[in-house]
PDB file of C-alpha atoms in Angstrom:
ATOM      1  CA  MET A   1      75.087  -4.553 -43.048  1.00 46.00           C
ATOM      2  CA  SER A   2      76.610  -1.214 -43.947  1.00 49.00           C
ATOM      3  CA  GLY A   3      78.463   0.490 -46.733  1.00 64.00           C
ATOM      4  CA  VAL A   4      82.150   1.280 -46.456  1.00 68.00           C
ATOM      5  CA  LEU A   5      81.580   5.029 -46.096  1.00 70.00           C
ATOM      6  CA  GLU A   6      78.460   4.795 -43.955  1.00 74.00           C
ATOM      7  CA  ILE A   7      78.971   6.120 -40.433  1.00 72.00           C
ATOM      8  CA  ARG A   8      75.448   5.284 -39.168  1.00 80.00           C
ATOM      9  CA  PRO A   9      74.401   1.950 -40.739  1.00 83.00           C
ATOM     10  CA  THR A  10      70.711   1.901 -41.641  1.00 86.00           C
ATOM     11  CA  GLN A  11      68.260  -0.868 -42.536  1.00 83.00           C
ATOM     12  CA  ILE A  12      64.835  -0.168 -44.019  1.00 86.00           C
ATOM     13  CA  ARG A  13      62.172  -2.872 -43.979  1.00 85.00           C
ATOM     14  CA  GLU A  14      58.548  -2.834 -45.068  1.00 86.00           C
ATOM     15  CA  HIS A  15      55.884  -4.626 -43.079  1.00 84.00           C
ATOM     16  CA  ASP A  16      52.176  -5.425 -43.456  1.00 84.00           C
ATOM     17  CA  ALA A  17      51.177  -4.522 -39.873  1.00 82.00           C
ATOM     18  CA  ALA A  18      49.934  -1.075 -38.853  1.00 82.00           C
ATOM     19  CA  PRO A  19      52.597   1.242 -37.361  1.00 82.00           C
ATOM     20  CA  GLY A  20      50.975   1.412 -33.913  1.00 83.00           C
ATOM     21  CA  ASP A  21      50.580  -2.365 -33.720  1.00 81.00           C
ATOM     22  CA  LEU A  22      54.147  -2.927 -34.845  1.00 82.00           C
ATOM     23  CA  ALA A  23      55.607  -0.409 -32.389  1.00 83.00           C
ATOM     24  CA  ALA A  24      53.535  -1.926 -29.563  1.00 83.00           C
ATOM     25  CA  ALA A  25      54.657  -5.453 -30.483  1.00 82.00           C
ATOM     26  CA  LEU A  26      58.319  -4.384 -30.528  1.00 83.00           C
ATOM     27  CA  LEU A  27      57.972  -2.588 -27.207  1.00 83.00           C
ATOM     28  CA  ASP A  28      56.154  -5.497 -25.562  1.00 81.00           C
ATOM     29  CA  HIS A  29      58.618  -8.066 -26.869  1.00 80.00           C
ATOM     30  CA  PHE A  30      61.812  -6.271 -25.896  1.00 79.00           C
ATOM     31  CA  ALA A  31      60.434  -5.036 -22.566  1.00 77.00           C
ATOM     32  CA  SER A  32      59.479  -8.546 -21.464  1.00 75.00           C
ATOM     33  CA  SER A  33      61.763 -10.967 -23.303  1.00 67.00           C
ATOM     34  CA  TYR A  34      65.319  -9.814 -22.806  1.00 66.00           C
ATOM     35  CA  ASN A  35      67.088  -8.770 -19.629  1.00 76.00           C
ATOM     36  CA  ASP A  36      70.185  -7.719 -21.565  1.00 81.00           C
ATOM     37  CA  ILE A  37      68.406  -5.167 -23.798  1.00 83.00           C
ATOM     38  CA  THR A  38      67.118  -1.803 -22.622  1.00 83.00           C
ATOM     39  CA  ILE A  39      64.284  -0.294 -24.647  1.00 84.00           C
ATOM     40  CA  ARG A  40      62.926   3.238 -24.569  1.00 85.00           C
ATOM     41  CA  SER A  41      60.097   4.590 -26.646  1.00 82.00           C
ATOM     42  CA  VAL A  42      58.407   7.831 -27.575  1.00 85.00           C
ATOM     43  CA  GLY A  43      55.401   7.172 -29.761  1.00 81.00           C
ATOM     44  CA  GLN A  44      56.581   5.035 -32.658  1.00 83.00           C
ATOM     45  CA  HIS A  45      60.273   5.756 -32.109  1.00 88.00           C
ATOM     46  CA  LEU A  46      62.092   3.053 -30.146  1.00 87.00           C
ATOM     47  CA  VAL A  47      65.685   2.980 -28.939  1.00 89.00           C
ATOM     48  CA  LEU A  48      67.323  -0.369 -28.156  1.00 85.00           C
ATOM     49  CA  THR A  49      70.671  -0.765 -26.458  1.00 87.00           C
ATOM     50  CA  HIS A  50      72.431  -3.279 -24.280  1.00 84.00           C
ATOM     51  CA  THR A  51      72.142  -2.913 -20.522  1.00 82.00           C
ATOM     52  CA  ALA A  52      74.837  -1.006 -18.646  1.00 79.00           C
ATOM     53  CA  HIS A  53      76.893  -4.059 -17.643  1.00 81.00           C
ATOM     54  CA  LEU A  54      77.230  -5.131 -21.315  1.00 82.00           C
ATOM     55  CA  ARG A  55      77.725  -1.637 -22.745  1.00 82.00           C
ATOM     56  CA  HIS A  56      81.107  -0.314 -23.856  1.00 83.00           C
ATOM     57  CA  LEU A  57      82.180   2.999 -25.359  1.00 82.00           C
ATOM     58  CA  TRP A  58      81.660   1.477 -28.822  1.00 83.00           C
ATOM     59  CA  SER A  59      78.349  -0.290 -28.083  1.00 86.00           C
ATOM     60  CA  PRO A  60      75.611   0.527 -30.587  1.00 89.00           C
ATOM     61  CA  TRP A  61      72.263   2.152 -29.986  1.00 88.00           C
ATOM     62  CA  LEU A  62      69.570   1.019 -32.413  1.00 87.00           C
ATOM     63  CA  HIS A  63      67.019   3.707 -33.247  1.00 90.00           C
ATOM     64  CA  VAL A  64      63.862   2.177 -34.724  1.00 89.00           C
ATOM     65  CA  GLU A  65      61.315   4.459 -36.377  1.00 89.00           C
ATOM     66  CA  VAL A  66      58.008   2.920 -37.462  1.00 88.00           C
ATOM     67  CA  GLU A  67      56.258   4.968 -40.164  1.00 88.00           C
ATOM     68  CA  ALA A  68      52.972   4.485 -41.977  1.00 85.00           C
ATOM     69  CA  LEU A  69      53.353   3.207 -45.529  1.00 84.00           C
ATOM     70  CA  GLY A  70      50.040   2.676 -47.278  1.00 82.00           C
ATOM     71  CA  SER A  71      48.162   0.061 -45.276  1.00 81.00           C
ATOM     72  CA  GLY A  72      51.389  -1.230 -43.707  1.00 83.00           C
ATOM     73  CA  SER A  73      54.535   0.167 -42.179  1.00 85.00           C
ATOM     74  CA  ARG A  74      58.102   1.083 -42.957  1.00 88.00           C
ATOM     75  CA  VAL A  75      60.610   0.223 -40.253  1.00 88.00           C
ATOM     76  CA  ILE A  76      63.778   2.305 -40.337  1.00 89.00           C
ATOM     77  CA  ALA A  77      66.489   0.918 -38.065  1.00 89.00           C
ATOM     78  CA  LYS A  78      69.562   3.126 -37.702  1.00 90.00           C
ATOM     79  CA  PHE A  79      72.605   2.276 -35.620  1.00 90.00           C
ATOM     80  CA  SER A  80      74.552   4.973 -33.835  1.00 88.00           C
ATOM     81  CA  PRO A  81      76.952   5.232 -30.925  1.00 87.00           C
ATOM     82  CA  HIS A  82      75.856   6.589 -27.552  1.00 87.00           C
ATOM     83  CA  PRO A  83      74.042   9.916 -28.166  1.00 85.00           C
ATOM     84  CA  ASN A  84      76.705  11.911 -26.276  1.00 88.00           C
ATOM     85  CA  LEU A  85      79.461  10.308 -28.334  1.00 88.00           C
ATOM     86  CA  TRP A  86      77.532  10.846 -31.575  1.00 87.00           C
ATOM     87  CA  THR A  87      76.954  14.543 -30.765  1.00 92.00           C
ATOM     88  CA  SER A  88      80.646  15.002 -29.984  1.00 93.00           C
ATOM     89  CA  PHE A  89      81.632  13.258 -33.207  1.00 91.00           C
ATOM     90  CA  ALA A  90      79.229  15.311 -35.335  1.00 92.00           C
ATOM     91  CA  PHE A  91      80.328  18.581 -33.703  1.00 96.00           C
ATOM     92  CA  GLY A  92      84.004  17.718 -34.135  1.00 95.00           C
ATOM     93  CA  TYR A  93      83.504  16.731 -37.767  1.00 94.00           C
ATOM     94  CA  PHE A  94      81.561  19.932 -38.481  1.00 96.00           C
ATOM     95  CA  THR A  95      84.182  22.077 -36.731  1.00 97.00           C
ATOM     96  CA  LEU A  96      87.075  20.465 -38.580  1.00 97.00           C
ATOM     97  CA  GLY A  97      85.246  20.672 -41.917  1.00 96.00           C
ATOM     98  CA  THR A  98      84.503  24.353 -41.383  1.00 97.00           C
ATOM     99  CA  THR A  99      88.119  24.983 -40.361  1.00 97.00           C
ATOM    100  CA  ALA A 100      89.406  23.192 -43.470  1.00 97.00           C
ATOM    101  CA  LEU A 101      87.038  25.143 -45.736  1.00 97.00           C
ATOM    102  CA  PHE A 102      87.929  28.567 -44.308  1.00 98.00           C
ATOM    103  CA  ALA A 103      91.641  27.746 -44.215  1.00 97.00           C
ATOM    104  CA  ALA A 104      91.535  26.688 -47.884  1.00 97.00           C
ATOM    105  CA  CYS A 105      89.726  29.929 -48.808  1.00 97.00           C
ATOM    106  CA  PHE A 106      92.271  31.931 -46.813  1.00 97.00           C
ATOM    107  CA  ALA A 107      95.144  30.064 -48.495  1.00 97.00           C
ATOM    108  CA  LEU A 108      93.670  30.866 -51.923  1.00 97.00           C
ATOM    109  CA  ALA A 109      93.419  34.535 -50.943  1.00 97.00           C
ATOM    110  CA  GLN A 110      97.034  34.440 -49.755  1.00 96.00           C
ATOM    111  CA  SER A 111      98.087  32.948 -53.092  1.00 95.00           C
ATOM    112  CA  MET A 112      96.198  35.617 -55.057  1.00 96.00           C
ATOM    113  CA  LEU A 113      97.918  38.334 -53.014  1.00 95.00           C
ATOM    114  CA  SER A 114     101.334  36.739 -53.652  1.00 94.00           C
ATOM    115  CA  GLN A 115     101.792  35.959 -49.986  1.00 95.00           C
ATOM    116  CA  PRO A 116     103.083  32.633 -48.692  1.00 94.00           C
ATOM    117  CA  PRO A 117      99.975  30.395 -48.427  1.00 94.00           C
ATOM    118  CA  TRP A 118     100.661  28.978 -44.958  1.00 96.00           C
ATOM    119  CA  ALA A 119      96.909  28.345 -44.418  1.00 96.00           C
ATOM    120  CA  TRP A 120      97.172  25.234 -46.634  1.00 96.00           C
ATOM    121  CA  TRP A 121      98.860  23.589 -43.658  1.00 97.00           C
ATOM    122  CA  VAL A 122      95.859  24.362 -41.451  1.00 97.00           C
ATOM    123  CA  ALA A 123      93.458  22.984 -44.087  1.00 97.00           C
ATOM    124  CA  GLY A 124      95.576  19.843 -44.504  1.00 97.00           C
ATOM    125  CA  VAL A 125      95.825  19.194 -40.757  1.00 97.00           C
ATOM    126  CA  ALA A 126      92.060  19.656 -40.373  1.00 97.00           C
ATOM    127  CA  ALA A 127      91.421  17.258 -43.269  1.00 96.00           C
ATOM    128  CA  LEU A 128      93.805  14.680 -41.738  1.00 97.00           C
ATOM    129  CA  MET A 129      92.036  15.005 -38.388  1.00 97.00           C
ATOM    130  CA  MET A 130      88.695  14.412 -40.154  1.00 96.00           C
ATOM    131  CA  LEU A 131      90.173  11.299 -41.761  1.00 95.00           C
ATOM    132  CA  ALA A 132      91.428  10.129 -38.358  1.00 96.00           C
ATOM    133  CA  MET A 133      87.956  10.656 -36.850  1.00 94.00           C
ATOM    134  CA  PHE A 134      86.395   8.675 -39.704  1.00 92.00           C
ATOM    135  CA  LEU A 135      88.845   5.795 -39.212  1.00 93.00           C
ATOM    136  CA  ILE A 136      88.187   5.783 -35.458  1.00 91.00           C
ATOM    137  CA  ALA A 137      84.430   5.623 -36.192  1.00 89.00           C
ATOM    138  CA  LYS A 138      84.999   2.643 -38.499  1.00 88.00           C
ATOM    139  CA  LEU A 139      87.117   0.953 -35.799  1.00 90.00           C
ATOM    140  CA  GLY A 140      84.267   1.499 -33.335  1.00 87.00           C
ATOM    141  CA  GLN A 141      81.853  -0.089 -35.806  1.00 86.00           C
ATOM    142  CA  ARG A 142      84.143  -3.071 -36.162  1.00 89.00           C
ATOM    143  CA  LEU A 143      84.327  -3.468 -32.377  1.00 90.00           C
ATOM    144  CA  ALA A 144      80.516  -3.139 -32.131  1.00 87.00           C
ATOM    145  CA  ASN A 145      79.815  -5.481 -35.048  1.00 87.00           C
ATOM    146  CA  GLU A 146      78.709  -8.429 -32.905  1.00 90.00           C
ATOM    147  CA  GLN A 147      76.332  -6.328 -30.800  1.00 88.00           C
ATOM    148  CA  MET A 148      74.979  -4.656 -33.974  1.00 88.00           C
ATOM    149  CA  ARG A 149      74.366  -8.056 -35.549  1.00 88.00           C
ATOM    150  CA  GLU A 150      72.655  -9.305 -32.391  1.00 87.00           C
ATOM    151  CA  LEU A 151      70.306  -6.302 -32.195  1.00 86.00           C
ATOM    152  CA  SER A 152      69.546  -6.567 -35.907  1.00 87.00           C
ATOM    153  CA  GLU A 153      68.763 -10.288 -35.701  1.00 87.00           C
ATOM    154  CA  ARG A 154      66.510  -9.795 -32.674  1.00 84.00           C
ATOM    155  CA  LEU A 155      64.662  -6.991 -34.434  1.00 85.00           C
ATOM    156  CA  GLY A 156      64.253  -9.172 -37.524  1.00 84.00           C
ATOM    157  CA  ALA A 157      62.936 -12.064 -35.447  1.00 83.00           C
ATOM    158  CA  VAL A 158      60.331  -9.855 -33.790  1.00 82.00           C
ATOM    159  CA  LEU A 159      59.246  -8.417 -37.148  1.00 82.00           C
ATOM    160  CA  ALA A 160      58.967 -11.920 -38.592  1.00 82.00           C
ATOM    161  CA  GLY A 161      56.889 -12.999 -35.606  1.00 76.00           C
ATOM    162  CA  VAL A 162      54.516 -10.043 -35.940  1.00 73.00           C
ATOM    163  CA  GLU A 163      54.206 -10.756 -39.652  1.00 55.00           C
ATOM    164  CA  SER A 164      53.277 -14.393 -39.045  1.00 45.00           C
ATOM    165  CA  GLN A 165      50.709 -13.340 -36.420  1.00 48.00           C
ATOM    166  CA  THR A 166      49.163 -10.869 -38.871  1.00 46.00           C
ATOM    167  CA  ASN A 167      49.097 -13.429 -41.668  1.00 50.00           C
ATOM    168  CA  ALA A 168      47.716 -16.089 -39.318  1.00 44.00           C
ATOM    169  CA  GLY A 169      44.884 -13.722 -38.356  1.00 45.00           C
ATOM    170  CA  GLU A 170      44.092 -13.130 -42.005  1.00 45.00           C
ATOM    171  CA  ILE A 171      44.103 -16.885 -42.696  1.00 35.00           C
ATOM    172  CA  GLN A 172      41.793 -17.575 -39.736  1.00 37.00           C
ATOM    173  CA  ALA A 173      39.443 -14.806 -40.905  1.00 35.00           C
ATOM    174  CA  MET A 174      39.418 -16.313 -44.406  1.00 33.00           C
ATOM    175  CA  ASP A 175      38.660 -19.788 -42.989  1.00 35.00           C
ATOM    176  CA  ARG A 176      35.601 -18.430 -41.181  1.00 35.00           C
ATOM    177  CA  VAL A 177      34.127 -16.975 -44.366  1.00 36.00           C
TER     178      VAL A 177
END
């Protein structure tokens, strides 16, 4: 499902249905079919997650964006953790990366001035903390793997069902001609 270095696994699928029809079909299906999935939508952007009693700290949120692609659609499904957790992770990663960069620059300046380059320690600790954050994110993905697979399979089943309805409509229209 995802690459080894990918923090937010993404799936991109193309579909024959129009974006509005596809988004409406996904919304209708998940709103009425499953009591264990919560769905929210804004236009053609849908967010699927498990209901509160099934949700854990590591539970995935599936962001589905339906875009126009010629006469059909492109469905971009991207997994992420809870938005608050994702924002904290991104901010922490950015802060540690910036700290490591400035500490490395400061250490180089110290070396050029023949001073002891103690800032290398700060850069190294920041880099190790970034590595630790990355490994924790991968552990969270491993814990969420079953829920990610379940959401992905349900999304695929709905897309397959919409596709067969579209194709069936085309076949019926061709039979009438």
